[in-house]
Short mmCIF file of C-alpha atoms in Angstrom, two decimals:
data_model
loop_
_atom_site.label_atom_id
_atom_site.label_comp_id
_atom_site.label_asym_id
_atom_site.label_seq_id
_atom_site.Cartn_x
_atom_site.Cartn_y
_atom_site.Cartn_z
CA MET R 577 17.94 -7.76 11.10
CA PRO R 578 14.51 -6.25 10.05
CA SER R 579 11.43 -7.89 11.70
CA VAL R 580 8.60 -9.46 9.91
CA VAL R 581 5.71 -7.18 9.67
CA LEU R 582 3.34 -9.27 7.47
CA GLU R 583 3.13 -13.17 7.24
CA VAL R 584 1.04 -14.75 4.58
CA ARG R 585 0.66 -18.58 4.97
CA LYS R 586 -1.45 -20.84 2.69
CA LEU R 587 -3.84 -18.13 1.81
CA THR R 588 -6.62 -19.36 -0.37
CA LYS R 589 -9.68 -17.72 -1.80
CA ARG R 590 -12.53 -19.41 -3.80
CA PHE R 591 -15.33 -17.74 -5.58
CA GLY R 592 -17.81 -20.54 -6.16
CA GLY R 593 -15.97 -22.98 -8.40
CA LEU R 594 -13.17 -20.60 -9.24
CA THR R 595 -9.96 -20.67 -7.12
CA ALA R 596 -8.59 -17.09 -7.31
CA VAL R 597 -5.69 -17.64 -4.80
CA THR R 598 -4.31 -20.90 -3.64
CA GLY R 599 -1.77 -21.75 -0.89
CA LEU R 600 -0.03 -18.44 -1.15
CA ASP R 601 2.98 -17.86 1.18
CA PHE R 602 5.16 -14.75 1.54
CA ASP R 603 6.62 -12.45 4.13
CA VAL R 604 7.07 -8.65 4.13
CA PHE R 605 9.78 -7.18 6.36
CA GLU R 606 10.10 -3.87 8.18
CA GLY R 607 11.44 -1.20 5.71
CA GLU R 608 11.04 -3.52 2.67
CA ILE R 609 9.29 -2.96 -0.70
CA LEU R 610 7.88 -6.10 -1.86
CA GLY R 611 6.27 -6.07 -5.33
CA VAL R 612 3.67 -8.46 -6.59
CA ILE R 613 3.40 -9.08 -10.30
CA GLY R 614 1.52 -11.36 -12.78
CA PRO R 615 -0.91 -11.26 -15.61
CA ASN R 616 -4.51 -10.31 -15.45
CA GLY R 617 -6.31 -12.99 -13.37
CA ALA R 618 -3.36 -14.01 -11.52
CA GLY R 619 -4.76 -13.24 -8.14
CA LYS R 620 -2.86 -10.09 -7.33
CA SER R 621 -5.93 -7.89 -6.46
CA THR R 622 -7.66 -10.67 -4.71
CA THR R 623 -4.59 -11.16 -2.46
CA PHE R 624 -4.48 -7.46 -1.78
CA ASN R 625 -8.15 -7.33 -0.72
CA LEU R 626 -7.78 -10.41 1.42
CA ILE R 627 -5.04 -8.73 3.38
CA ALA R 628 -6.84 -5.44 3.64
CA GLY R 629 -10.10 -7.29 4.87
CA ALA R 630 -12.26 -6.40 1.76
CA PHE R 631 -12.79 -10.11 1.18
CA PRO R 632 -13.11 -12.99 3.52
CA ALA R 633 -10.62 -15.80 2.85
CA THR R 634 -11.60 -19.40 2.23
CA GLY R 635 -8.46 -20.58 4.03
CA GLY R 636 -4.93 -19.87 5.31
CA GLU R 637 -3.57 -17.30 7.74
CA VAL R 638 -2.43 -13.70 7.63
CA ARG R 639 -0.53 -12.26 10.64
CA PHE R 640 0.38 -8.57 11.08
CA ALA R 641 2.91 -7.75 13.68
CA GLY R 642 2.50 -11.35 15.03
CA GLU R 643 -1.37 -11.21 15.34
CA PRO R 644 -3.93 -12.76 13.04
CA ILE R 645 -5.93 -10.28 11.04
CA LEU R 646 -7.98 -12.47 8.68
CA GLY R 647 -11.64 -11.96 9.34
CA LEU R 648 -11.28 -8.52 10.69
CA PRO R 649 -13.27 -5.72 8.96
CA PRO R 650 -11.08 -3.09 7.13
CA HIS R 651 -11.33 -0.41 9.61
CA LYS R 652 -10.04 -2.59 12.42
CA ILE R 653 -7.14 -3.69 10.16
CA ALA R 654 -6.43 -0.05 9.48
CA ALA R 655 -6.52 0.78 13.20
CA ARG R 656 -3.82 -1.82 13.77
CA GLY R 657 -1.49 -0.09 11.32
CA VAL R 658 -2.20 -1.36 7.79
CA MET R 659 -3.16 1.36 5.41
CA ARG R 660 -3.85 1.16 1.69
CA THR R 661 -4.17 3.28 -1.45
CA PHE R 662 -6.46 2.67 -4.35
CA GLN R 663 -5.88 2.40 -8.10
CA HIS R 664 -8.36 5.23 -8.59
CA ASN R 665 -7.92 8.32 -6.34
CA ARG R 666 -10.58 8.72 -3.77
CA PRO R 667 -10.31 12.07 -2.16
CA PHE R 668 -13.04 13.47 0.06
CA PRO R 669 -14.89 16.10 -2.02
CA GLY R 670 -15.44 19.49 -0.97
CA MET R 671 -12.33 19.51 1.43
CA THR R 672 -8.86 20.95 1.09
CA VAL R 673 -5.68 19.00 0.80
CA ILE R 674 -4.81 19.50 4.58
CA GLU R 675 -8.39 18.57 5.58
CA ASN R 676 -8.20 15.23 3.51
CA ILE R 677 -4.83 14.36 5.14
CA LEU R 678 -6.24 15.03 8.66
CA VAL R 679 -9.17 12.71 7.97
CA GLY R 680 -6.58 9.94 7.45
CA ALA R 681 -5.27 10.26 10.98
CA HIS R 682 -8.70 9.33 12.52
CA THR R 683 -7.61 5.69 13.09
CA ARG R 684 -5.09 6.95 15.71
CA PHE R 685 -7.40 9.41 17.44
CA ARG R 686 -7.87 7.95 20.94
CA ALA R 687 -8.87 10.75 23.35
CA GLY R 688 -12.63 10.33 23.25
CA ILE R 689 -14.52 12.47 25.68
CA PHE R 690 -11.36 13.73 27.32
CA PHE R 691 -11.22 17.21 25.77
CA GLY R 692 -7.88 18.24 26.97
CA LYS R 693 -6.28 15.02 25.47
CA ALA R 694 -8.47 15.66 22.37
CA ARG R 695 -6.88 19.07 22.00
CA ASP R 696 -3.52 17.64 22.21
CA GLU R 697 -4.14 14.89 19.81
CA GLU R 698 -5.61 17.35 17.31
CA ALA R 699 -2.49 19.49 17.50
CA GLN R 700 -0.37 16.42 16.96
CA ARG R 701 -2.39 15.35 13.89
CA ARG R 702 -2.08 18.81 12.42
CA ARG R 703 1.72 18.86 12.94
CA ARG R 704 1.86 15.40 11.32
CA ALA R 705 -0.29 16.55 8.43
CA GLU R 706 1.92 19.45 7.78
CA GLU R 707 5.05 17.22 7.83
CA LEU R 708 3.30 14.83 5.33
CA ILE R 709 2.36 17.66 2.93
CA GLU R 710 6.04 18.49 2.78
CA PHE R 711 7.08 14.81 2.47
CA VAL R 712 5.01 14.21 -0.56
CA GLY R 713 5.57 17.52 -2.22
CA LEU R 714 2.09 19.13 -1.90
CA ALA R 715 2.97 22.11 0.20
CA ASP R 716 1.98 24.60 -2.55
CA CYS R 717 -1.43 22.93 -2.51
CA ARG R 718 -2.03 22.92 1.15
CA ASP R 719 -5.27 24.83 1.12
CA ALA R 720 -6.46 24.04 -2.32
CA ASP R 721 -9.72 22.26 -2.91
CA VAL R 722 -8.95 18.59 -3.89
CA ALA R 723 -11.07 19.01 -6.99
CA THR R 724 -8.23 21.35 -8.44
CA LEU R 725 -5.52 18.74 -8.10
CA SER R 726 -4.02 16.97 -11.03
CA PHE R 727 -4.31 13.15 -11.19
CA GLY R 728 -0.66 12.77 -10.05
CA GLN R 729 -1.13 15.19 -7.17
CA GLY R 730 -4.28 13.22 -6.17
CA ARG R 731 -2.12 10.05 -6.05
CA LEU R 732 0.38 11.88 -3.73
CA LEU R 733 -2.56 13.00 -1.50
CA GLU R 734 -3.71 9.36 -1.33
CA ILE R 735 -0.29 8.42 -0.04
CA ALA R 736 -0.19 11.26 2.50
CA ARG R 737 -3.62 10.40 3.82
CA GLY R 738 -2.50 6.88 4.34
CA LEU R 739 0.66 7.78 6.04
CA ALA R 740 -1.40 10.07 8.39
CA GLY R 741 -2.66 6.94 10.11
CA GLU R 742 0.81 5.96 11.11
CA PRO R 743 1.00 2.63 9.49
CA ARG R 744 3.57 -0.11 9.88
CA LEU R 745 2.50 -1.47 6.42
CA MET R 746 1.47 0.45 3.43
CA LEU R 747 -0.46 -1.42 0.61
CA PHE R 748 -0.30 0.14 -2.82
CA ASP R 749 -2.71 -0.85 -5.66
CA GLU R 750 -1.01 -0.10 -9.05
CA PRO R 751 0.40 3.24 -7.95
CA ALA R 752 1.95 3.92 -11.33
CA ALA R 753 -1.50 3.77 -13.22
CA GLY R 754 -2.12 6.94 -15.24
CA LEU R 755 0.97 8.92 -14.23
CA THR R 756 3.32 10.82 -16.46
CA PRO R 757 7.05 10.08 -16.32
CA ALA R 758 7.74 12.98 -14.06
CA GLU R 759 4.92 11.74 -11.67
CA LEU R 760 6.31 8.28 -11.72
CA ASP R 761 9.71 9.60 -10.63
CA ARG R 762 8.10 11.51 -7.70
CA VAL R 763 5.89 8.53 -6.55
CA SER R 764 8.78 6.15 -6.63
CA GLY R 765 10.84 8.53 -4.64
CA VAL R 766 8.14 8.90 -2.10
CA ILE R 767 7.65 5.16 -1.86
CA ARG R 768 11.44 4.80 -1.23
CA GLY R 769 11.12 7.45 1.39
CA ILE R 770 8.34 5.53 3.10
CA ALA R 771 10.49 2.36 3.27
CA ALA R 772 13.41 4.26 4.59
CA ARG R 773 11.29 5.26 7.55
CA GLY R 774 11.02 1.64 8.45
CA ILE R 775 7.52 1.22 7.05
CA ALA R 776 6.79 -2.11 5.14
CA VAL R 777 5.51 -1.68 1.61
CA LEU R 778 3.52 -4.21 -0.46
CA LEU R 779 2.60 -3.12 -3.94
CA ILE R 780 0.88 -4.75 -6.95
CA GLU R 781 1.85 -3.19 -10.30
CA HIS R 782 1.75 -3.91 -14.00
CA ASP R 783 4.43 -1.43 -14.95
CA MET R 784 7.62 -3.45 -14.87
CA HIS R 785 9.77 -0.36 -15.59
CA PHE R 786 8.44 1.25 -12.50
CA LEU R 787 8.36 -1.78 -10.25
CA LEU R 788 11.61 -3.62 -10.83
CA PRO R 789 13.99 -0.62 -10.09
CA LEU R 790 11.81 0.13 -7.04
CA ALA R 791 11.21 -3.25 -5.21
CA HIS R 792 13.53 -5.06 -3.00
CA ARG R 793 11.91 -8.38 -3.74
CA VAL R 794 9.37 -9.52 -6.23
CA VAL R 795 6.66 -12.29 -5.93
CA VAL R 796 5.25 -13.58 -9.27
CA LEU R 797 1.70 -14.98 -9.35
CA ASN R 798 -0.09 -17.04 -12.01
CA PHE R 799 -3.54 -18.44 -11.64
CA GLY R 800 -3.57 -17.59 -7.95
CA ALA R 801 -0.27 -19.42 -7.07
CA LYS R 802 3.17 -18.12 -6.44
CA ILE R 803 5.55 -19.32 -9.29
CA ALA R 804 8.64 -17.17 -8.35
CA ASP R 805 10.03 -15.18 -5.41
CA GLY R 806 13.30 -13.37 -5.59
CA LEU R 807 15.34 -10.22 -6.29
CA PRO R 808 14.41 -8.13 -9.16
CA ASP R 809 17.47 -9.23 -11.12
CA GLU R 810 16.57 -12.88 -10.46
CA ILE R 811 13.02 -12.23 -11.74
CA ARG R 812 14.42 -10.52 -14.83
CA ALA R 813 16.77 -13.47 -15.47
CA ASN R 814 14.11 -16.14 -15.02
CA PRO R 815 13.18 -17.11 -18.54
CA ALA R 816 9.82 -18.53 -17.61
CA VAL R 817 8.82 -15.44 -15.77
CA THR R 818 10.08 -13.18 -18.47
CA ASP R 819 8.25 -14.92 -21.25
CA ALA R 820 5.09 -15.59 -19.50
CA TYR R 821 4.62 -12.48 -17.37
CA LEU R 822 6.88 -9.63 -18.54
CA GLY R 823 7.02 -10.36 -22.16
CA SER R 824 7.62 -7.22 -24.24
CA HIS R 825 7.27 -5.04 -21.05
CA ALA R 826 10.35 -6.48 -19.60
CA PRO R 827 13.16 -3.85 -19.18
CA GLY R 828 15.94 -4.40 -21.58
CA ARG R 829 13.83 -6.40 -24.09
#
């Protein structure tokens, strides 16, 4: 049975008098794709940022690989094996595709002043970067300046750079935003491939046509609280969820 990678318990966040997330519970398992949906203001992005360390929580607990991570700064959470992508691509300008991916491996670089080990780790990072370029389908752009990439290629670069850090959990912030149908197919295939490697995937998304066929389970939020948690078909068949959160965007409607 897959092991639990991420445990969220009674997670709460208040901004002054506004409660953005309240008493949230869910787990993400090894090799699972968990989707989080809900209308604007439901608390999806806040939840995402709490897990990634961008915001301090008001209450609750988040455990990654059995260890508490709430209160840690983002770079320490990343070093433990939690990587994220952003809704808007954020490549390092003036660098090539391969160089951007190599930057993503810095969280696993441990050799320090031991130059022989540093050379070995550098060689390992380069082999890993080359493999990831093939995995996401950017081999033809290996030495291209990132400024020349299309938006969809930039999204694939974001994913490859996150994978370079050897995560056990990948966080995706609306990966379908701004993509063409062909790019959506490619990104969904890459995400499935990530899960097939045993990496846990947590993604928030508005595009139900993209998310429901992709996710293994779905959590539905409204006003910061979880109102449903189940298989995609169960979420589709839930009248309250369909009417309130999927509406005309629901597949089959």
